[in-house]
Amino acid sequence: EMLSYIDSEAPDDERFKVMKNLLLKTLTTNPEDSKHLFAYQLMLIAKKLTSGSLLILKAAYEIANDSGLKKKFNLNSEYIGYNNWNLGIAKYLGHEIPSIIEIEEVSLLQLKLIGQRTHADGSGIKYSKTCRLTELGIILYREIEKGLYDKDYI
């Protein structure tokens, strides 16, 4: 499946690294272990991500885990508004164009990697403390990070 994916969709370098590392993890995990199935499911989710979505996951994860970044990007209150989150992520990524973040938001929501907007007008967000990342989003990003930076991973 990995080879046909590479042939058919020509992934960019970042997506290719993520897919390769998650595939290697599924192959090195004991098939009897339930972690094998979970790693495979993570690989299928990662396969659906664009490089833009991966950057948003990275930004949200790093901001959520660094109080200095939360303060710098105005994401340090208990209740974060959607516009603050969107602009904070855009600034972290080196631009101030929230509409780019909005484009990727749809797929991240569908994959349940970030929380829904709240309030009738969509002005709030779920999971303020984790910069909108769901539990699945956090786990997926950690696995991606391990695969990209841990020599023992591959």
PDB file of C-alpha atoms in Angstrom:
ATOM      1  CA  GLU A   1       0.000   0.000   0.000  1.00  0.00           C
ATOM      2  CA  MET A   2       2.845   2.395   0.850  1.00  0.00           C
ATOM      3  CA  LEU A   3       4.486   1.893  -2.544  1.00  0.00           C
ATOM      4  CA  SER A   4       1.260   2.418  -4.472  1.00  0.00           C
ATOM      5  CA  TYR A   5       0.574   5.537  -2.393  1.00  0.00           C
ATOM      6  CA  ILE A   6       3.984   6.961  -3.230  1.00  0.00           C
ATOM      7  CA  ASP A   7       3.469   6.144  -6.908  1.00  0.00           C
ATOM      8  CA  SER A   8      -0.041   7.546  -7.159  1.00  0.00           C
ATOM      9  CA  GLU A   9       0.042  10.685  -5.025  1.00  0.00           C
ATOM     10  CA  ALA A  10       3.650  11.916  -5.171  1.00  0.00           C
ATOM     11  CA  PRO A  11       3.819  13.094  -1.551  1.00  0.00           C
ATOM     12  CA  ASP A  12       6.042  16.000  -0.574  1.00  0.00           C
ATOM     13  CA  ASP A  13       9.184  15.279   1.462  1.00  0.00           C
ATOM     14  CA  GLU A  14       7.557  15.876   4.854  1.00  0.00           C
ATOM     15  CA  ARG A  15       4.588  13.593   4.127  1.00  0.00           C
ATOM     16  CA  PHE A  16       6.920  10.931   2.752  1.00  0.00           C
ATOM     17  CA  LYS A  17       9.050  10.961   5.941  1.00  0.00           C
ATOM     18  CA  VAL A  18       5.962  10.689   8.137  1.00  0.00           C
ATOM     19  CA  MET A  19       4.517   7.824   6.091  1.00  0.00           C
ATOM     20  CA  LYS A  20       7.830   5.967   5.930  1.00  0.00           C
ATOM     21  CA  ASN A  21       8.414   6.181   9.667  1.00  0.00           C
ATOM     22  CA  LEU A  22       4.883   5.163  10.585  1.00  0.00           C
ATOM     23  CA  LEU A  23       5.048   2.259   8.117  1.00  0.00           C
ATOM     24  CA  LEU A  24       8.347   1.089   9.595  1.00  0.00           C
ATOM     25  CA  LYS A  25       6.833   1.241  13.049  1.00  0.00           C
ATOM     26  CA  THR A  26       3.923  -0.974  11.972  1.00  0.00           C
ATOM     27  CA  LEU A  27       6.357  -3.481  10.471  1.00  0.00           C
ATOM     28  CA  THR A  28       8.584  -3.607  13.543  1.00  0.00           C
ATOM     29  CA  THR A  29       5.751  -4.003  16.032  1.00  0.00           C
ATOM     30  CA  ASN A  30       4.785  -7.513  17.094  1.00  0.00           C
ATOM     31  CA  PRO A  31       1.682  -8.399  15.013  1.00  0.00           C
ATOM     32  CA  GLU A  32       0.186 -10.078  18.072  1.00  0.00           C
ATOM     33  CA  ASP A  33       0.309  -6.806  19.921  1.00  0.00           C
ATOM     34  CA  SER A  34      -2.628  -4.408  19.763  1.00  0.00           C
ATOM     35  CA  LYS A  35      -0.109  -1.622  19.200  1.00  0.00           C
ATOM     36  CA  HIS A  36       0.377  -2.990  15.690  1.00  0.00           C
ATOM     37  CA  LEU A  37      -3.204  -2.196  14.758  1.00  0.00           C
ATOM     38  CA  PHE A  38      -3.058   1.201  16.441  1.00  0.00           C
ATOM     39  CA  ALA A  39       0.173   2.128  14.627  1.00  0.00           C
ATOM     40  CA  TYR A  40      -1.447   1.078  11.355  1.00  0.00           C
ATOM     41  CA  GLN A  41      -4.482   3.249  12.092  1.00  0.00           C
ATOM     42  CA  LEU A  42      -2.203   6.206  12.832  1.00  0.00           C
ATOM     43  CA  MET A  43      -0.443   5.616   9.529  1.00  0.00           C
ATOM     44  CA  LEU A  44      -3.781   5.690   7.688  1.00  0.00           C
ATOM     45  CA  ILE A  45      -4.678   8.980   9.370  1.00  0.00           C
ATOM     46  CA  ALA A  46      -1.257  10.490   8.637  1.00  0.00           C
ATOM     47  CA  LYS A  47      -1.653   9.461   5.008  1.00  0.00           C
ATOM     48  CA  LYS A  48      -4.604  11.837   4.744  1.00  0.00           C
ATOM     49  CA  LEU A  49      -2.685  14.853   6.043  1.00  0.00           C
ATOM     50  CA  THR A  50      -1.195  17.554   3.874  1.00  0.00           C
ATOM     51  CA  SER A  51       2.087  19.181   4.767  1.00  0.00           C
ATOM     52  CA  GLY A  52       0.050  22.240   5.831  1.00  0.00           C
ATOM     53  CA  SER A  53      -1.962  20.131   8.264  1.00  0.00           C
ATOM     54  CA  LEU A  54       1.241  18.647   9.668  1.00  0.00           C
ATOM     55  CA  LEU A  55       2.609  22.133  10.252  1.00  0.00           C
ATOM     56  CA  ILE A  56      -0.545  23.140  12.125  1.00  0.00           C
ATOM     57  CA  LEU A  57      -0.302  20.022  14.329  1.00  0.00           C
ATOM     58  CA  LYS A  58       3.339  20.840  15.047  1.00  0.00           C
ATOM     59  CA  ALA A  59       2.544  24.469  15.853  1.00  0.00           C
ATOM     60  CA  ALA A  60      -0.379  23.620  18.132  1.00  0.00           C
ATOM     61  CA  TYR A  61       1.599  20.913  19.941  1.00  0.00           C
ATOM     62  CA  GLU A  62       4.635  23.102  20.512  1.00  0.00           C
ATOM     63  CA  ILE A  63       2.580  26.093  21.655  1.00  0.00           C
ATOM     64  CA  ALA A  64       0.484  23.913  23.990  1.00  0.00           C
ATOM     65  CA  ASN A  65       3.637  22.602  25.663  1.00  0.00           C
ATOM     66  CA  ASP A  66       5.479  25.894  26.109  1.00  0.00           C
ATOM     67  CA  SER A  67       4.051  28.602  28.358  1.00  0.00           C
ATOM     68  CA  GLY A  68       6.368  31.182  26.788  1.00  0.00           C
ATOM     69  CA  LEU A  69       4.961  30.444  23.332  1.00  0.00           C
ATOM     70  CA  LYS A  70       1.403  30.528  24.688  1.00  0.00           C
ATOM     71  CA  LYS A  71       2.052  34.009  26.027  1.00  0.00           C
ATOM     72  CA  LYS A  72       3.898  35.185  22.906  1.00  0.00           C
ATOM     73  CA  PHE A  73       1.042  34.158  20.611  1.00  0.00           C
ATOM     74  CA  ASN A  74      -1.727  35.252  23.022  1.00  0.00           C
ATOM     75  CA  LEU A  75      -2.952  31.689  23.614  1.00  0.00           C
ATOM     76  CA  ASN A  76      -2.411  31.525  27.367  1.00  0.00           C
ATOM     77  CA  SER A  77      -5.904  32.115  28.734  1.00  0.00           C
ATOM     78  CA  GLU A  78      -8.279  29.380  29.856  1.00  0.00           C
ATOM     79  CA  TYR A  79     -10.763  30.346  27.135  1.00  0.00           C
ATOM     80  CA  ILE A  80      -9.255  31.016  23.737  1.00  0.00           C
ATOM     81  CA  GLY A  81     -11.319  32.499  20.947  1.00  0.00           C
ATOM     82  CA  TYR A  82     -11.194  30.993  17.475  1.00  0.00           C
ATOM     83  CA  ASN A  83      -9.730  34.139  15.916  1.00  0.00           C
ATOM     84  CA  ASN A  84      -6.924  34.233  18.522  1.00  0.00           C
ATOM     85  CA  TRP A  85      -6.121  30.567  17.920  1.00  0.00           C
ATOM     86  CA  ASN A  86      -6.176  30.949  14.162  1.00  0.00           C
ATOM     87  CA  LEU A  87      -3.959  34.048  14.155  1.00  0.00           C
ATOM     88  CA  GLY A  88      -1.618  32.592  16.800  1.00  0.00           C
ATOM     89  CA  ILE A  89      -1.010  29.471  14.710  1.00  0.00           C
ATOM     90  CA  ALA A  90      -0.511  31.580  11.566  1.00  0.00           C
ATOM     91  CA  LYS A  91       2.032  33.809  13.342  1.00  0.00           C
ATOM     92  CA  TYR A  92       3.873  30.794  14.753  1.00  0.00           C
ATOM     93  CA  LEU A  93       4.170  29.434  11.223  1.00  0.00           C
ATOM     94  CA  GLY A  94       5.733  32.687  10.067  1.00  0.00           C
ATOM     95  CA  HIS A  95       2.850  34.451   8.385  1.00  0.00           C
ATOM     96  CA  GLU A  96      -0.235  36.331   9.497  1.00  0.00           C
ATOM     97  CA  ILE A  97      -2.720  34.827   7.072  1.00  0.00           C
ATOM     98  CA  PRO A  98      -5.420  33.033   9.088  1.00  0.00           C
ATOM     99  CA  SER A  99      -7.258  31.925   5.943  1.00  0.00           C
ATOM    100  CA  ILE A 100      -4.424  29.483   5.217  1.00  0.00           C
ATOM    101  CA  ILE A 101      -5.079  27.874   8.603  1.00  0.00           C
ATOM    102  CA  GLU A 102      -8.823  27.776   7.874  1.00  0.00           C
ATOM    103  CA  ILE A 103      -8.221  25.776   4.687  1.00  0.00           C
ATOM    104  CA  GLU A 104      -6.450  23.024   6.648  1.00  0.00           C
ATOM    105  CA  GLU A 105      -8.898  23.192   9.559  1.00  0.00           C
ATOM    106  CA  VAL A 106     -11.550  21.218   7.656  1.00  0.00           C
ATOM    107  CA  SER A 107      -9.444  18.082   7.249  1.00  0.00           C
ATOM    108  CA  LEU A 108      -8.060  18.302  10.796  1.00  0.00           C
ATOM    109  CA  LEU A 109     -11.625  18.461  12.116  1.00  0.00           C
ATOM    110  CA  GLN A 110     -12.767  15.539   9.959  1.00  0.00           C
ATOM    111  CA  LEU A 111      -9.897  13.421  11.225  1.00  0.00           C
ATOM    112  CA  LYS A 112     -10.712  14.431  14.834  1.00  0.00           C
ATOM    113  CA  LEU A 113      -7.222  15.836  15.388  1.00  0.00           C
ATOM    114  CA  ILE A 114      -8.456  19.238  16.593  1.00  0.00           C
ATOM    115  CA  GLY A 115     -11.542  20.180  18.569  1.00  0.00           C
ATOM    116  CA  GLN A 116     -14.651  21.781  17.152  1.00  0.00           C
ATOM    117  CA  ARG A 117     -15.445  25.442  17.407  1.00  0.00           C
ATOM    118  CA  THR A 118     -17.860  26.376  20.164  1.00  0.00           C
ATOM    119  CA  HIS A 119     -20.636  28.936  20.647  1.00  0.00           C
ATOM    120  CA  ALA A 120     -23.409  29.559  18.160  1.00  0.00           C
ATOM    121  CA  ASP A 121     -21.234  31.916  16.136  1.00  0.00           C
ATOM    122  CA  GLY A 122     -18.170  29.605  16.152  1.00  0.00           C
ATOM    123  CA  SER A 123     -16.083  32.125  18.061  1.00  0.00           C
ATOM    124  CA  GLY A 124     -14.759  29.719  20.702  1.00  0.00           C
ATOM    125  CA  ILE A 125     -12.726  26.523  20.555  1.00  0.00           C
ATOM    126  CA  LYS A 126     -12.629  23.235  22.441  1.00  0.00           C
ATOM    127  CA  TYR A 127      -9.485  22.064  24.208  1.00  0.00           C
ATOM    128  CA  SER A 128      -7.947  25.462  24.958  1.00  0.00           C
ATOM    129  CA  LYS A 129      -5.274  23.957  27.230  1.00  0.00           C
ATOM    130  CA  THR A 130      -3.960  21.761  24.413  1.00  0.00           C
ATOM    131  CA  CYS A 131      -4.171  24.534  21.819  1.00  0.00           C
ATOM    132  CA  ARG A 132      -7.168  22.774  20.286  1.00  0.00           C
ATOM    133  CA  LEU A 133      -5.501  19.362  19.842  1.00  0.00           C
ATOM    134  CA  THR A 134      -7.616  16.350  20.701  1.00  0.00           C
ATOM    135  CA  GLU A 135      -6.143  13.313  22.431  1.00  0.00           C
ATOM    136  CA  LEU A 136      -5.776  11.667  19.023  1.00  0.00           C
ATOM    137  CA  GLY A 137      -4.054  14.769  17.633  1.00  0.00           C
ATOM    138  CA  ILE A 138      -1.567  14.756  20.499  1.00  0.00           C
ATOM    139  CA  ILE A 139      -0.830  11.040  20.131  1.00  0.00           C
ATOM    140  CA  LEU A 140      -0.442  11.270  16.359  1.00  0.00           C
ATOM    141  CA  TYR A 141       1.908  14.238  16.601  1.00  0.00           C
ATOM    142  CA  ARG A 142       4.031  12.507  19.259  1.00  0.00           C
ATOM    143  CA  GLU A 143       4.373   9.448  17.024  1.00  0.00           C
ATOM    144  CA  ILE A 144       5.289  11.615  14.050  1.00  0.00           C
ATOM    145  CA  GLU A 145       7.831  13.495  16.165  1.00  0.00           C
ATOM    146  CA  LYS A 146       9.387  10.235  17.379  1.00  0.00           C
ATOM    147  CA  GLY A 147       9.639   8.987  13.830  1.00  0.00           C
ATOM    148  CA  LEU A 148      11.262  12.134  12.542  1.00  0.00           C
ATOM    149  CA  TYR A 149      13.740  12.785  15.334  1.00  0.00           C
ATOM    150  CA  ASP A 150      14.446   9.534  17.182  1.00  0.00           C
ATOM    151  CA  LYS A 151      17.230   7.478  15.593  1.00  0.00           C
ATOM    152  CA  ASP A 152      15.970   4.373  17.408  1.00  0.00           C
ATOM    153  CA  TYR A 153      12.517   4.772  15.842  1.00  0.00           C
ATOM    154  CA  ILE A 154      13.672   3.465  12.482  1.00  0.00           C
TER     155      ILE A 154
END
